[in-house]
Structure formats: structure tokens, C-alpha cells
mmCIF file of C-alpha atoms in Angstrom:
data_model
loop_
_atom_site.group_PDB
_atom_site.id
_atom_site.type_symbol
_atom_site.label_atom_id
_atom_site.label_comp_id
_atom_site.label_asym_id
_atom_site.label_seq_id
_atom_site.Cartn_x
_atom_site.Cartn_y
_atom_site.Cartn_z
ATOM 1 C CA UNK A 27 19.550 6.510 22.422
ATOM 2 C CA UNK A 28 17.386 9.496 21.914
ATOM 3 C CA UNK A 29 16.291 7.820 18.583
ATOM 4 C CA UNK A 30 14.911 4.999 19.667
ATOM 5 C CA UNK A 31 11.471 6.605 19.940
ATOM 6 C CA UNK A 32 11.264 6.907 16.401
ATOM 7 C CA UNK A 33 11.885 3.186 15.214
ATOM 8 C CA UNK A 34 9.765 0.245 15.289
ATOM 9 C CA UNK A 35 10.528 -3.320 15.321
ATOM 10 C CA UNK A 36 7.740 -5.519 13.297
ATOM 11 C CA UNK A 37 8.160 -9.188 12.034
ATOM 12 C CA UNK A 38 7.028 -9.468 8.219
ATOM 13 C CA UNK A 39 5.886 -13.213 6.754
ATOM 14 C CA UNK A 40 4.505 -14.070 3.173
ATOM 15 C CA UNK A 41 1.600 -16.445 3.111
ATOM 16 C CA UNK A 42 0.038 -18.313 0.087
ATOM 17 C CA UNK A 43 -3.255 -19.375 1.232
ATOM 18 C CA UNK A 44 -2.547 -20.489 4.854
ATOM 19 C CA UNK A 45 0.806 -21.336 3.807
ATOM 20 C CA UNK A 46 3.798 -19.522 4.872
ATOM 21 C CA UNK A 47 6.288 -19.171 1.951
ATOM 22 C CA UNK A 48 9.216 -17.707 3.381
ATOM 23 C CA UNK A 49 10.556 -17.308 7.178
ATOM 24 C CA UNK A 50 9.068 -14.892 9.189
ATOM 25 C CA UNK A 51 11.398 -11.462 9.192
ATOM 26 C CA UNK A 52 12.376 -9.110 12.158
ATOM 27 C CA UNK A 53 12.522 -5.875 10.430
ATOM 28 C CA UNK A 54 14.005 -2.307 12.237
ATOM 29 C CA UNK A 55 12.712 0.790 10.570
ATOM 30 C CA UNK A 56 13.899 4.189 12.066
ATOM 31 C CA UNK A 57 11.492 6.681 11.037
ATOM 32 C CA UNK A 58 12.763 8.993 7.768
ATOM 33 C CA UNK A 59 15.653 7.041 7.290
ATOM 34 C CA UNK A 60 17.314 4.904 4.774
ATOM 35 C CA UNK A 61 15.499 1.547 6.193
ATOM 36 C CA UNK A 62 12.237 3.107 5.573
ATOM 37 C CA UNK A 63 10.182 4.161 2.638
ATOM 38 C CA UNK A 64 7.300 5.958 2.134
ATOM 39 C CA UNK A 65 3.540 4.456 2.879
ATOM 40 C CA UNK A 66 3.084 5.651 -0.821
ATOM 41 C CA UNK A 67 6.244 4.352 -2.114
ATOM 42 C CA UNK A 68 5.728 0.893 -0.243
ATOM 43 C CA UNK A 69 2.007 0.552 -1.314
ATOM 44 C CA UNK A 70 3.730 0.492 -4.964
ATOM 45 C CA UNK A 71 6.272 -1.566 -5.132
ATOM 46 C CA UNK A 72 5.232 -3.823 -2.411
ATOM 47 C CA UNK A 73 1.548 -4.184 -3.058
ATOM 48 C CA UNK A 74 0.966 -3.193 -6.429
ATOM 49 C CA UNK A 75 3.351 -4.320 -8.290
ATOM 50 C CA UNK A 76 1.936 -7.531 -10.242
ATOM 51 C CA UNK A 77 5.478 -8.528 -11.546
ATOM 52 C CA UNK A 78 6.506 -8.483 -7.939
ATOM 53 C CA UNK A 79 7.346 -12.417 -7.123
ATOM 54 C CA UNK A 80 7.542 -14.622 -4.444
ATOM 55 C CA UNK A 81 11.209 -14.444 -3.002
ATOM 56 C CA UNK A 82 10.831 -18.712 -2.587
ATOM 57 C CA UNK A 83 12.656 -19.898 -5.244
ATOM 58 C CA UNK A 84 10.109 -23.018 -5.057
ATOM 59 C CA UNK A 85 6.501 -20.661 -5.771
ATOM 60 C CA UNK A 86 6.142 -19.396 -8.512
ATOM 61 C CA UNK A 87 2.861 -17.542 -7.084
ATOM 62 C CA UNK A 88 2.406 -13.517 -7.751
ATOM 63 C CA UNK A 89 1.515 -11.077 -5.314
ATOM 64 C CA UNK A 90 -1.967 -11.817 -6.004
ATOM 65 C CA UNK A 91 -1.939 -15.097 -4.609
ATOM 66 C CA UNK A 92 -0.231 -14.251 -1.631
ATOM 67 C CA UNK A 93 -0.824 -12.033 2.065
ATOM 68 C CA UNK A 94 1.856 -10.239 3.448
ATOM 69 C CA UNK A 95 1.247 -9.874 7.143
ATOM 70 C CA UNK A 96 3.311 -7.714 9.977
ATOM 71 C CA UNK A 97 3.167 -8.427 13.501
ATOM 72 C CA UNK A 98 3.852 -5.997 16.652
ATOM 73 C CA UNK A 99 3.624 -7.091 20.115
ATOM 74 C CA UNK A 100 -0.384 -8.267 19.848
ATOM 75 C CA UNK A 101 -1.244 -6.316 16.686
ATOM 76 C CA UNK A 102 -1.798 -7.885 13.045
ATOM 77 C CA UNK A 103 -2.182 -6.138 9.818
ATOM 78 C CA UNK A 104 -2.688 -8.334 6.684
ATOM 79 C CA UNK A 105 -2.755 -7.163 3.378
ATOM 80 C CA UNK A 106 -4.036 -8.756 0.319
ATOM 81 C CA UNK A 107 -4.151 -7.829 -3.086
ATOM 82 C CA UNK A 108 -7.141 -8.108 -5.827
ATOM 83 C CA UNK A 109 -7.804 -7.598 -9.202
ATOM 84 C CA UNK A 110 -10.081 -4.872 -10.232
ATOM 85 C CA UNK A 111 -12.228 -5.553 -13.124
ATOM 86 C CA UNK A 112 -13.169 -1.965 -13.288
ATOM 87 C CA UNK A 113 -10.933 0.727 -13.416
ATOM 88 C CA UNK A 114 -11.261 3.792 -10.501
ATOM 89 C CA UNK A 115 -12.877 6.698 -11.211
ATOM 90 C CA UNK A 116 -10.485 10.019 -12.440
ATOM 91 C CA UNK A 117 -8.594 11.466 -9.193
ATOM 92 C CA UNK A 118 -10.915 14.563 -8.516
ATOM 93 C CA UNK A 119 -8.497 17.892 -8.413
ATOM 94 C CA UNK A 120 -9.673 21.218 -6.986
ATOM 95 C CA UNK A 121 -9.199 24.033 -9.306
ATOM 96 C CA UNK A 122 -7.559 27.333 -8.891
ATOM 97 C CA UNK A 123 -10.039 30.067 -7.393
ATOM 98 C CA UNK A 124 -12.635 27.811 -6.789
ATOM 99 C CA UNK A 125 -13.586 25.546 -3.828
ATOM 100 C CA UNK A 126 -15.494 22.881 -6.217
ATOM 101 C CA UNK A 127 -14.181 19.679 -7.493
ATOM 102 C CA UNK A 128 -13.564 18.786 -10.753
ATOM 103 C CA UNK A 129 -12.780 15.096 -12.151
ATOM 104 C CA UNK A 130 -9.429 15.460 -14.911
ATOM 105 C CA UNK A 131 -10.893 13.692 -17.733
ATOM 106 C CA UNK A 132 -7.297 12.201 -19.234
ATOM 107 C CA UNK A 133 -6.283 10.663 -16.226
ATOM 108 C CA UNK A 134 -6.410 6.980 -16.563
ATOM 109 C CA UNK A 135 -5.612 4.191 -14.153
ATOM 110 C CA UNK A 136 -4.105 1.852 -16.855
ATOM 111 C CA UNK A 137 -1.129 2.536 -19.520
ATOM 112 C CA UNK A 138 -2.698 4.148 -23.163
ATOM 113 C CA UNK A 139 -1.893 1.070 -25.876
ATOM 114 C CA UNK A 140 0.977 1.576 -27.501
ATOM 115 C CA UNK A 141 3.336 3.451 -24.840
ATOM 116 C CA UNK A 142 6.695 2.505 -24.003
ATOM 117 C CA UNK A 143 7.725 0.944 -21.285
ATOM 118 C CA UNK A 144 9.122 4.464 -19.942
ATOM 119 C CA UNK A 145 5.978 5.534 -20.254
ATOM 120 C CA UNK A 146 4.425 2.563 -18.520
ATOM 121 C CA UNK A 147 6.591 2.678 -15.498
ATOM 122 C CA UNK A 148 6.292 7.233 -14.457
ATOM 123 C CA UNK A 149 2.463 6.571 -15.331
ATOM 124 C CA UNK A 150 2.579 3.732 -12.416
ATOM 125 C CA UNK A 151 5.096 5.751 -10.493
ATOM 126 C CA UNK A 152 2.251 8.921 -10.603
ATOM 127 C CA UNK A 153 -0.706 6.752 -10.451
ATOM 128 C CA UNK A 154 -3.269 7.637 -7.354
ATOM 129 C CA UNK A 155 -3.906 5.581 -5.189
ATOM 130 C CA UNK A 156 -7.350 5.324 -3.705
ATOM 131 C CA UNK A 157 -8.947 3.685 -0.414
ATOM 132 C CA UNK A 158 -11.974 2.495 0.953
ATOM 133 C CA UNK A 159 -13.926 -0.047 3.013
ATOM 134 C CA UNK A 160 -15.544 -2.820 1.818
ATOM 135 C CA UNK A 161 -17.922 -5.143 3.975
ATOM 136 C CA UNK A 162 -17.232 -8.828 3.317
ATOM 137 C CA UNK A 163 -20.240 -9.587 5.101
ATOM 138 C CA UNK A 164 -22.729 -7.764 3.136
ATOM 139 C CA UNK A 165 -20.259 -7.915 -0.422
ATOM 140 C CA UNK A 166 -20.283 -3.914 -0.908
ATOM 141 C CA UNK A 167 -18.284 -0.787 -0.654
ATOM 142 C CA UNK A 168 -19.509 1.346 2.892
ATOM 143 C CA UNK A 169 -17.065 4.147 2.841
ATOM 144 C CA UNK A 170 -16.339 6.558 -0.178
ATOM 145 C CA UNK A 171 -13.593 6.267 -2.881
ATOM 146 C CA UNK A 172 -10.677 8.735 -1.233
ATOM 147 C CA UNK A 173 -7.188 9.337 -2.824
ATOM 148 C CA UNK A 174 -4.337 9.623 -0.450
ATOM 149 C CA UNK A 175 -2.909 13.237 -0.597
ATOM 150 C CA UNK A 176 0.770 13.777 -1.367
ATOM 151 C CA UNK A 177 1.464 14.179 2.822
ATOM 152 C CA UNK A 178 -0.096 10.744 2.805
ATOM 153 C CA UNK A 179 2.267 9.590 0.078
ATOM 154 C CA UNK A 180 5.586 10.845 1.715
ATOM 155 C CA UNK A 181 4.138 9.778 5.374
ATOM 156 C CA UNK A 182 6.856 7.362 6.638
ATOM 157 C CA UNK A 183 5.949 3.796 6.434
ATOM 158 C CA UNK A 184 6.869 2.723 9.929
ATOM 159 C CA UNK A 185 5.507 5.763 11.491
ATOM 160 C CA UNK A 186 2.496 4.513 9.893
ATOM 161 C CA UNK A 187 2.625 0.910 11.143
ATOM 162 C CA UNK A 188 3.435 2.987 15.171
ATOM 163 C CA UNK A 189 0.405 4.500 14.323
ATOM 164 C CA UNK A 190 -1.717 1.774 13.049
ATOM 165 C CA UNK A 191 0.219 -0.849 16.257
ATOM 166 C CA UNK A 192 -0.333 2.117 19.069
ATOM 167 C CA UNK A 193 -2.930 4.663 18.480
ATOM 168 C CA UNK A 194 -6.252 3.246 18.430
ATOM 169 C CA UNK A 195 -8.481 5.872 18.226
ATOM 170 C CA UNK A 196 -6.489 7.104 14.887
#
């Protein structure tokens, strides 16, 4: 059809170590639709969310013990998850009339004690999300700390992973 340009079709597989802990799934994600989320949206719930468990009934593992890989034609993207001793600097935010940056000194990356669980969940739900490269080789950070923008946020997730599997020079 004239959609099938803007789908993908990627196999998914949990591993715990160099175990895999569920079967391997075929996944089908048309672009913008109702079988796909948002590269923000999945980097939440699917990555960073440390209640998140294993769906084998038999591990009892979190996300932090295991990779979730995806798989397209001969392309490979594995994500793992760490814990961060130290929190990440404030999100910087540009200020009205000015083409400086300034660093909002009340935005935290962790829940205030105290706060309800309401509280706990839109602060998650609003938290920034950062990247940047870091050399296993030499154990160090070699690209800057840079927040995803809202577009980046709302950017489909498997438009992303067409990206990532097809353009090479992105």
C-alpha cells in the first residue's frame, strides 16, 4: 500500500548477561500510529523505568540487569541501562530576549523527599533526558551533556530506528 514506506519491521529480544530471557519478537511499527510511541515516551517507560520487570515469569532481574536489543536486516542496536551515582546537571533553558543560557536552579533529576507518588510519577513523566558518548576504552565521557529537545521527544520511535537501520551518515 502507499503506507508501507512508513513502517518498519524489527525483531526485539531481552538478554540477561548473554542470556536470552524471553523469545525473540517480530514487531510492525507504522510511523505516527497507534503501534508506535514516541523516542521520548519509549526511552521512559522502556529504559528508565527501574520498576520495569522482566516479562519471564522465571527472572526476577530489573531492567538494570538486562539488554534489550533490536535487529533489522544486518543492523544491531543494544541498549543497556546504568545507575548514575551522580545526578545530571540542571537542563540549561534559554531565556526570553536573550541568546545566553541559563541553568534553572530547582530543577532536579530525582523526586524532593516527602512527595507523593503523584508527584513522583509527572516529575518522571517531565524529567529531561540527556545524551552523550562515553569511551569504554579510555573510561570517560568524549561528547558533551545534550538534552533532547521536545521535537526529539515526540520524534516517532520507529522512524527513529529507519533512521538509525538506513541512514548512515545521520
Amino acid at each position: 500500500t502507499a503506507f508501507d514506506h512508513q513502517s518498519i519491521l524489527i525483531t526485539s529480544v531481552w538478554m540477561t548477561e548473554k542470556t536470552q530471557c524471553c523469545p525473540a519478537e517480530v514487531k510492525g511499527i507504522c510511523y505516527y500510529s497507534l503501534q508506535d510511541v514516541s523516542l521520548g515516551q519509549f526511552l521512559r517507560d522502556s529504559c528508565f523505568n527501574l520498576s520495569l520487570k522482566c516479562q519471564n515469569p522465571n527472572c526476577k532481574k530489573s531492567v538494570l540487569d538486562h539488554s534489550l536489543s533490536f535487529i533489522h536486516n544486518d543492523g544491531l542496536i543494544n541498549i543497556t541501562v546504568e545507575h548514575m551515582n551522580d545526578p545530571l546537571p540542571p537542563r540549561p533553558i534559554l531565556t526570553a530576549g536573550t541568546s545566553h543560557v541559563n541553568s534553572r536552579s530547582n530543577e532536579r533529576s530525582s523526586s524532593p523527599t516527602g512527595s507523593s507518588k503523584d508527584g513522583d510519577e509527572k516529575e518522571k513523566a517531565n524529567s529531561p533526558i540527556a545524551t552523550w558518548t562515553y569511551c569504554m576504552h579510555c573510561n570517560k565521557v568524549v561528547t558533551p551533556l545534550i538534552y533532547i529537545s521536545e521535537d526529539t521527544w515526540k520524534f516517532s520511535f520507529g522512524k527513529f530506528m529507519e533512521v538509525f537501520f538506513y541512514n548512515r551518515t545521520a
